[in-house]
PDB file of C-alpha atoms and ligand atoms in Angstrom:
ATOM      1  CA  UNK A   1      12.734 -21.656  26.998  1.00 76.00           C
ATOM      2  CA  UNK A   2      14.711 -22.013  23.611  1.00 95.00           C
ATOM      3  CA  UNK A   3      15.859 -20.346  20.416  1.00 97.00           C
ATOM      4  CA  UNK A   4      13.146 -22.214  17.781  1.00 98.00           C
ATOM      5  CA  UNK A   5      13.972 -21.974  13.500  1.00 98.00           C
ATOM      6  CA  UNK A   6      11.936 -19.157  11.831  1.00 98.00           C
ATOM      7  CA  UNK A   7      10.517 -20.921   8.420  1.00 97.00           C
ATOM      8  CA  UNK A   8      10.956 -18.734   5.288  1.00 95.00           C
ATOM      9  CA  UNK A   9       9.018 -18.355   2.187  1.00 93.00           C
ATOM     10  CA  UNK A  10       8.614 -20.243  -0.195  1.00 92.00           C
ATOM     11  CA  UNK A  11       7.532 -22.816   2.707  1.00 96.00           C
ATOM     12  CA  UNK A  12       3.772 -24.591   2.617  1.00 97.00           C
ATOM     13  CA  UNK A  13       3.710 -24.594   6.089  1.00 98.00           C
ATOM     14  CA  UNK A  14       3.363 -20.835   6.295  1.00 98.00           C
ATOM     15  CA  UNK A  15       0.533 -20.825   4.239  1.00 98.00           C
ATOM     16  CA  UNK A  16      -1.955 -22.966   7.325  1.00 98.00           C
ATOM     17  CA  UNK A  17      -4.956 -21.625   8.298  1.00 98.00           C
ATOM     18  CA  UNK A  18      -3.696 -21.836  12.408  1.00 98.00           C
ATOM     19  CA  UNK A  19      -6.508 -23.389  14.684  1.00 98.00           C
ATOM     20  CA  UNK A  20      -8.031 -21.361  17.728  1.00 98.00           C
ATOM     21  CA  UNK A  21      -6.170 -22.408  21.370  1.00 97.00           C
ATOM     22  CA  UNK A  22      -8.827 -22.115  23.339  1.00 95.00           C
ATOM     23  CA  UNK A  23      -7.834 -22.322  26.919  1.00 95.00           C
ATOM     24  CA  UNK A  24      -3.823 -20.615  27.750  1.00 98.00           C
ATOM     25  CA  UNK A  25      -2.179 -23.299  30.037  1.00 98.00           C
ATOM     26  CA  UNK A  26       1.493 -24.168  30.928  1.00 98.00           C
ATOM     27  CA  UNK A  27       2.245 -25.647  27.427  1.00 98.00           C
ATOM     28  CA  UNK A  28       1.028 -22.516  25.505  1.00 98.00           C
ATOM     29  CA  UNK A  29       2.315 -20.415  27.866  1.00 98.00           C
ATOM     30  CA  UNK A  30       6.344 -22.353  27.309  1.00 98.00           C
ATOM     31  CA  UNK A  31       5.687 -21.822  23.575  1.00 98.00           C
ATOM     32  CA  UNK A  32       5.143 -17.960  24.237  1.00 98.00           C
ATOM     33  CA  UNK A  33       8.508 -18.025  25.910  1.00 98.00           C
ATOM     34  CA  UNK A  34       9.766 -20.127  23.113  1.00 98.00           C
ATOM     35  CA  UNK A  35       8.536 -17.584  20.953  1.00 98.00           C
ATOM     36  CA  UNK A  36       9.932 -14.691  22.418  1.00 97.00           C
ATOM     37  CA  UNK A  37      13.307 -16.051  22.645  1.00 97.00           C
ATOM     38  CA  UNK A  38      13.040 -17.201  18.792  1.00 98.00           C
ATOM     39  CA  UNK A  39      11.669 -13.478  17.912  1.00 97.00           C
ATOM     40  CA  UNK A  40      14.673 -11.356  20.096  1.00 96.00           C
ATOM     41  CA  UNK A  41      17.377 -13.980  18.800  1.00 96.00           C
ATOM     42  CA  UNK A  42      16.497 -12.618  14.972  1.00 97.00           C
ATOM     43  CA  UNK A  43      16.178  -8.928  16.284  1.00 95.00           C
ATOM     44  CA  UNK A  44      12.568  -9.027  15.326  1.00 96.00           C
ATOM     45  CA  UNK A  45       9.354  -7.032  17.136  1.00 96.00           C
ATOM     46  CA  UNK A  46       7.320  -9.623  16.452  1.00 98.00           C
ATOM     47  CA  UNK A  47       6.429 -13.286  15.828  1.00 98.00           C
ATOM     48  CA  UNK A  48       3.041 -15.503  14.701  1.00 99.00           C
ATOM     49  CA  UNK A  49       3.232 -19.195  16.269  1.00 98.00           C
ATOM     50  CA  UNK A  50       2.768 -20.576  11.978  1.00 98.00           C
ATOM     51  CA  UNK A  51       6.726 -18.911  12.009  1.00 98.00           C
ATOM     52  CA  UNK A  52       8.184 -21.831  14.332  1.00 98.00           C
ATOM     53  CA  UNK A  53       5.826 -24.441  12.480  1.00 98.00           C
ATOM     54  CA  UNK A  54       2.872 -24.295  15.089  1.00 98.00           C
ATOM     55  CA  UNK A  55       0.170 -23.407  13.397  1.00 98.00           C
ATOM     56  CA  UNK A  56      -1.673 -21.960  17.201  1.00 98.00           C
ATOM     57  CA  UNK A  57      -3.472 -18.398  17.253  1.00 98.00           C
ATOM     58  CA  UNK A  58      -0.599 -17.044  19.057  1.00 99.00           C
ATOM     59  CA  UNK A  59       1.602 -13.664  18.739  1.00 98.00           C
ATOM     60  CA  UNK A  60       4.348 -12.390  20.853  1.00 98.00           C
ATOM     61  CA  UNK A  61       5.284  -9.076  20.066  1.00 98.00           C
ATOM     62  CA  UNK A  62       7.620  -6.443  21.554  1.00 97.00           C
ATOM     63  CA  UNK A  63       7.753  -3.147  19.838  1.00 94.00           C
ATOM     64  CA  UNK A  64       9.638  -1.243  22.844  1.00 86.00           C
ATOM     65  CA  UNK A  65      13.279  -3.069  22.985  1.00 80.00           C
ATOM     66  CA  UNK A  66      14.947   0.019  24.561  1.00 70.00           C
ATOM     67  CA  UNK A  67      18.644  -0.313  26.078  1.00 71.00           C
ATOM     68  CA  UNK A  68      17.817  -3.896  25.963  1.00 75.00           C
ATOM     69  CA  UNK A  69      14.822  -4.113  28.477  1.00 86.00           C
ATOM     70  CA  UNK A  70      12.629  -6.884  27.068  1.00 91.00           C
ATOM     71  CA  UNK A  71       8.431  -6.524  27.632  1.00 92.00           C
ATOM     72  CA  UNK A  72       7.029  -9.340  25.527  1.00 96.00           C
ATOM     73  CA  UNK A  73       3.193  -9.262  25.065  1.00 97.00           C
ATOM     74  CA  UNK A  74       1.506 -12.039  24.207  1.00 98.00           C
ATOM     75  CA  UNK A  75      -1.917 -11.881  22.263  1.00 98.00           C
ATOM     76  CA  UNK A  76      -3.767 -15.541  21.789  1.00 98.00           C
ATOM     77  CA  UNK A  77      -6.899 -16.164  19.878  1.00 98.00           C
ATOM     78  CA  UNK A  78      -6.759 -12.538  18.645  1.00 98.00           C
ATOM     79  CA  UNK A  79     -10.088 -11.131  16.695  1.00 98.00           C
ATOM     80  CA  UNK A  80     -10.034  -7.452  15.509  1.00 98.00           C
ATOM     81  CA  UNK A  81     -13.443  -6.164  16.503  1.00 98.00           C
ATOM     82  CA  UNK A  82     -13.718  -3.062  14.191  1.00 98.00           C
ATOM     83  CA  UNK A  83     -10.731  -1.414  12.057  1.00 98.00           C
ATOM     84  CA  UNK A  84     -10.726   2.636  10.682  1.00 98.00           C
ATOM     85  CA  UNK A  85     -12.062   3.116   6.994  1.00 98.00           C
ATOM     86  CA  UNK A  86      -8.731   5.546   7.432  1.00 98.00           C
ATOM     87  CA  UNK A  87      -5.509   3.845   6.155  1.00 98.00           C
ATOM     88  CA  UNK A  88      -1.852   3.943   6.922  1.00 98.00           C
ATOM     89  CA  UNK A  89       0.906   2.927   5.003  1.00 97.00           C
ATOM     90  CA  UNK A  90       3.983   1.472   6.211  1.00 97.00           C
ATOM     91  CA  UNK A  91       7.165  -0.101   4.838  1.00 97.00           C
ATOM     92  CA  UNK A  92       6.901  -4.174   5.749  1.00 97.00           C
ATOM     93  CA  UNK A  93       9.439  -6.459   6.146  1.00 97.00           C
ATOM     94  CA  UNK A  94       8.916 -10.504   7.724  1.00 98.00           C
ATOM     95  CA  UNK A  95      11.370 -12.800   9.862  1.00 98.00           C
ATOM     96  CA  UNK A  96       9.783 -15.502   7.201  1.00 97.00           C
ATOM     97  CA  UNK A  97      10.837 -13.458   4.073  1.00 96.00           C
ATOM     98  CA  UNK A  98      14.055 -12.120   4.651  1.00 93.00           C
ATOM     99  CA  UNK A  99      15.201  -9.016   3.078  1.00 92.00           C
ATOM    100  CA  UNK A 100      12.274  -8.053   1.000  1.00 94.00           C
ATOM    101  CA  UNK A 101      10.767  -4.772   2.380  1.00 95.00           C
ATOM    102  CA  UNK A 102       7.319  -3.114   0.590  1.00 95.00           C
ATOM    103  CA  UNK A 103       5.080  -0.598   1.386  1.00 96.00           C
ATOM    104  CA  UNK A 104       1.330  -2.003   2.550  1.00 97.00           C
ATOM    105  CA  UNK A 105      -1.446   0.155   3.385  1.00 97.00           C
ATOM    106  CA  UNK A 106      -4.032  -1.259   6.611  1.00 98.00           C
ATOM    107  CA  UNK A 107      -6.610   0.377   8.540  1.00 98.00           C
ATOM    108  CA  UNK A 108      -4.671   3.024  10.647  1.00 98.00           C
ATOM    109  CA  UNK A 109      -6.766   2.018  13.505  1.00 98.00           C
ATOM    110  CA  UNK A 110      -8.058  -1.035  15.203  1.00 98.00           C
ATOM    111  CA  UNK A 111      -9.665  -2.705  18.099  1.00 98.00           C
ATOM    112  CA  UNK A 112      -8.737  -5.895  18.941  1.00 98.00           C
ATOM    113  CA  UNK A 113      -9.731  -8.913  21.828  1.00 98.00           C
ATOM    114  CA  UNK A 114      -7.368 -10.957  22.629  1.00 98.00           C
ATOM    115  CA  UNK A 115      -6.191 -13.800  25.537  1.00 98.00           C
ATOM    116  CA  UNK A 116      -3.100 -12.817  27.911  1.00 98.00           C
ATOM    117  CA  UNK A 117      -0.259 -15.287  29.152  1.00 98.00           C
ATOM    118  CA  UNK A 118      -2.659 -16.009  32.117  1.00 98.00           C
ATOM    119  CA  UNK A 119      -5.572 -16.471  30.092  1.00 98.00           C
ATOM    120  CA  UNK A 120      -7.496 -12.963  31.072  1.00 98.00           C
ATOM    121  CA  UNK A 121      -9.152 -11.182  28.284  1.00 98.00           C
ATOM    122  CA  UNK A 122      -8.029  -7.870  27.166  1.00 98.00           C
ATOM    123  CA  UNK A 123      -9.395  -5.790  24.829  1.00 98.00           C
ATOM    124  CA  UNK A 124      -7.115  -2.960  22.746  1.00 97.00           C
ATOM    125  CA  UNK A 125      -7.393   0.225  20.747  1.00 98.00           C
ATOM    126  CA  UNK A 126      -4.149   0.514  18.266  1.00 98.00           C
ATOM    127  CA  UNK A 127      -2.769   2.646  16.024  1.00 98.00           C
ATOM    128  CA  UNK A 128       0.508   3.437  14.374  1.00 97.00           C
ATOM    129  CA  UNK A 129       3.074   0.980  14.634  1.00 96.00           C
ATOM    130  CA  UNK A 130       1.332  -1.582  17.102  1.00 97.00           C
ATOM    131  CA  UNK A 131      -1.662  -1.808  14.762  1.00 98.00           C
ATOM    132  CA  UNK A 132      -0.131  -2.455  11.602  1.00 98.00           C
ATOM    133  CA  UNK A 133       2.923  -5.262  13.363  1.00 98.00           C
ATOM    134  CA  UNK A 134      -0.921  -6.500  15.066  1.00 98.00           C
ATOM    135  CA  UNK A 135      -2.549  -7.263  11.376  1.00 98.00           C
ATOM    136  CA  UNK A 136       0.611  -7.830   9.793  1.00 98.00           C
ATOM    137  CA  UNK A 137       1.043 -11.221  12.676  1.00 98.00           C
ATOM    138  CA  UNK A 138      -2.915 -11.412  12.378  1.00 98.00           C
ATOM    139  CA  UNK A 139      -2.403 -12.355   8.857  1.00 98.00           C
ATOM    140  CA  UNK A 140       0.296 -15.026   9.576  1.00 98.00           C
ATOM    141  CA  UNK A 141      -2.501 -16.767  11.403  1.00 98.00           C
ATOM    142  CA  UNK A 142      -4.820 -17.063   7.815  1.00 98.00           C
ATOM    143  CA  UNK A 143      -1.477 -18.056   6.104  1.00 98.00           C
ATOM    144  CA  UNK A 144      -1.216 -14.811   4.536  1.00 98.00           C
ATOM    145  CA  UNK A 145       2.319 -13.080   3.539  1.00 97.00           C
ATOM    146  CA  UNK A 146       2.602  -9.283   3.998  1.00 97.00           C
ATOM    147  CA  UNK A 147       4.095 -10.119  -0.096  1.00 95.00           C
ATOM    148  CA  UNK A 148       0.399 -11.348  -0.561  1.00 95.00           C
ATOM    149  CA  UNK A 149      -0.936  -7.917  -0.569  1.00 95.00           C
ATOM    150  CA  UNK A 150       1.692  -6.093  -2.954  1.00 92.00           C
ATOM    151  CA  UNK A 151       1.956  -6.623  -6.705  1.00 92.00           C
ATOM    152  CA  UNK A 152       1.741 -10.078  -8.728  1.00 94.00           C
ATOM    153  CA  UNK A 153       4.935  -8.849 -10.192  1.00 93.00           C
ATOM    154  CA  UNK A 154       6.577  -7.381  -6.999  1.00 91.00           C
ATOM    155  CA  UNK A 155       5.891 -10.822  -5.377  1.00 92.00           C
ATOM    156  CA  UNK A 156       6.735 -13.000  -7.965  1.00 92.00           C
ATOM    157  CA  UNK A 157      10.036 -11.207  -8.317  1.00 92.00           C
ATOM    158  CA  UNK A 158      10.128 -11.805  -4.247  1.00 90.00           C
ATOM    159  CA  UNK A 159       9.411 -15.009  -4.270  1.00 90.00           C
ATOM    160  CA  UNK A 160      11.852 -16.026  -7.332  1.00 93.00           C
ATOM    161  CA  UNK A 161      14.342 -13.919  -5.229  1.00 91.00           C
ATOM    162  CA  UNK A 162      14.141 -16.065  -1.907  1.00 90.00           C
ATOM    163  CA  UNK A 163      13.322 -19.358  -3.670  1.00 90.00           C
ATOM    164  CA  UNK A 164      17.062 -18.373  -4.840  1.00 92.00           C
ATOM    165  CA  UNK A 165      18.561 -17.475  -1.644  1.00 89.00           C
ATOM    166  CA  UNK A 166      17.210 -21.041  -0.014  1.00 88.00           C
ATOM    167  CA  UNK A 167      18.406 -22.671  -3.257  1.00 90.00           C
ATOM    168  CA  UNK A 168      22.182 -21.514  -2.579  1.00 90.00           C
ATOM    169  CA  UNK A 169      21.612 -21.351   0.993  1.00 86.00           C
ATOM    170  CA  UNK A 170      20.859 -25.372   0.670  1.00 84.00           C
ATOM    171  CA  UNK A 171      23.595 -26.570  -2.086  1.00 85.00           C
ATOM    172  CA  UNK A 172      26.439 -24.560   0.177  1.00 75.00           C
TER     173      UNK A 172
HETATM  174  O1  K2U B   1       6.186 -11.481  11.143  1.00 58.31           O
HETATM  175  C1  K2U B   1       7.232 -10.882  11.410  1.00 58.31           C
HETATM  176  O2  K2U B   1       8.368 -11.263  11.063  1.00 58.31           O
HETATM  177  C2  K2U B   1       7.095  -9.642  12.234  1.00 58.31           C
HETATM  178  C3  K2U B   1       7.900  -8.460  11.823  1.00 58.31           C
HETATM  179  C4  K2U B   1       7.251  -7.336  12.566  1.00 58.31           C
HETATM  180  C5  K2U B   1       6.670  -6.308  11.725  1.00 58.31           C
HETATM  181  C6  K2U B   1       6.248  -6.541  10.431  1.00 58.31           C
HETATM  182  C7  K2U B   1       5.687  -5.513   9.707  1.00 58.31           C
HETATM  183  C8  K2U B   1       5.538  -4.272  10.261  1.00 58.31           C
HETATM  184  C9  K2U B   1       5.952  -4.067  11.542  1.00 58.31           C
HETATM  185  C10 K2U B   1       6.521  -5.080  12.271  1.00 58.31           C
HETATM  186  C11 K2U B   1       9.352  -8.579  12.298  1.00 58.31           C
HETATM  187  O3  K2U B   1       9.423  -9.150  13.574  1.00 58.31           O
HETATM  188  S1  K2U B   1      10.086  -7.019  12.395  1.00 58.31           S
HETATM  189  C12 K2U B   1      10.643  -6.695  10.881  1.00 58.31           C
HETATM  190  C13 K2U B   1      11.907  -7.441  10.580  1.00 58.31           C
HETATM  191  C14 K2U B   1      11.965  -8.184   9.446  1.00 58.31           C
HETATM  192  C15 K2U B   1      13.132  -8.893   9.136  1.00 58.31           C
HETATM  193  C16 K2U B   1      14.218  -8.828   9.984  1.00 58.31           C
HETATM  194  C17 K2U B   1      14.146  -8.064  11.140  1.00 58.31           C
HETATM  195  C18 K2U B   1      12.989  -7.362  11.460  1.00 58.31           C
HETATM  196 ZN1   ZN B   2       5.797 -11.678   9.222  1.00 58.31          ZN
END
């Protein structure tokens, strides 16, 4: 299991439509462990394969990290099989596009099929926090940026921002 880079925005590779897995074997099952560790080493609660530069419909998430106990879940080939008309709005922020934080609204509720590590399928009902981190790593998977649904302005101003930050980040 290892520690993996998380790409950041601006970054083409982010923006791949990821293909469908299929069957969940030993390799996809090492890059959910190689996704956890990557998520946990950058404190996040969740992670989309496209964010190590493996564009695979695959999330980890973890959205309990009490006192340090660790429960990653795994969801592969994930399709949301209804969502509420009702809408919630949370504050977003992205391991890919660090230190930008905007309000999105998303259905409040949603049902989802998914894959687990061992390949059974499960079916879920979300809401609150779970649903929206589930649609927010949903959208990683069409290429989408949680910055894709805010303002041209508030996203170009975003973008310019990190395109900045990598700028410095790369000339030292
Ligand atoms: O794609 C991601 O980076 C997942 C987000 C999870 C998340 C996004 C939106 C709403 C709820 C959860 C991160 O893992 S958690 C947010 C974050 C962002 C930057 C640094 C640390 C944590
Ligand atoms: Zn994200």
């Amino acid at each position: 299991m290892s520690v993996r880079p998380i790409l950041t925005a601006p970054d083409p590779r982010l923006k791949a439509v990821s293909t469908d897995v299929g069957a969940v074997d030993d390799e996809i099952r090492r890059l959910i462990d190689d996704m956890a560790d990557s998520m946990y080493a950058a404190d996040g609660i969740g992670l989309a394969a496209v964010q190590i530069g493996v564009p695979k419909r695959v999330i980890v998430m973890d959205l309990d990290q009490k006192s340090g106990k660790k429960n990653p879940r795994a969801f592969v080939d994930p399709k949301i099989t209804w969502a509420s008309e009702e809408t919630a709005t949370f504050e977003e922020g992205c391991l890919s596009v660090p230190e930008i934080w905007e309000s999105v609204d998303r259905p409040a509720r949603i049902k989802c099929e998914y894959l687990d590590r061992d390949g059974k399928v499960q079916l879920l009902e979300a809401d609150g926090l779970l649903a929206t981190c589930l649609q927010h790593e949903m959208d990683h998977l069409e290429g989408v940026l949680f910055i894709d649904h805010i303002s041209k302005l508030k996203r170009s101003m975003a973008l310019r921002k990190l395109s900045k930050a990598k700028r410095l980040k790369e000339t030292g």
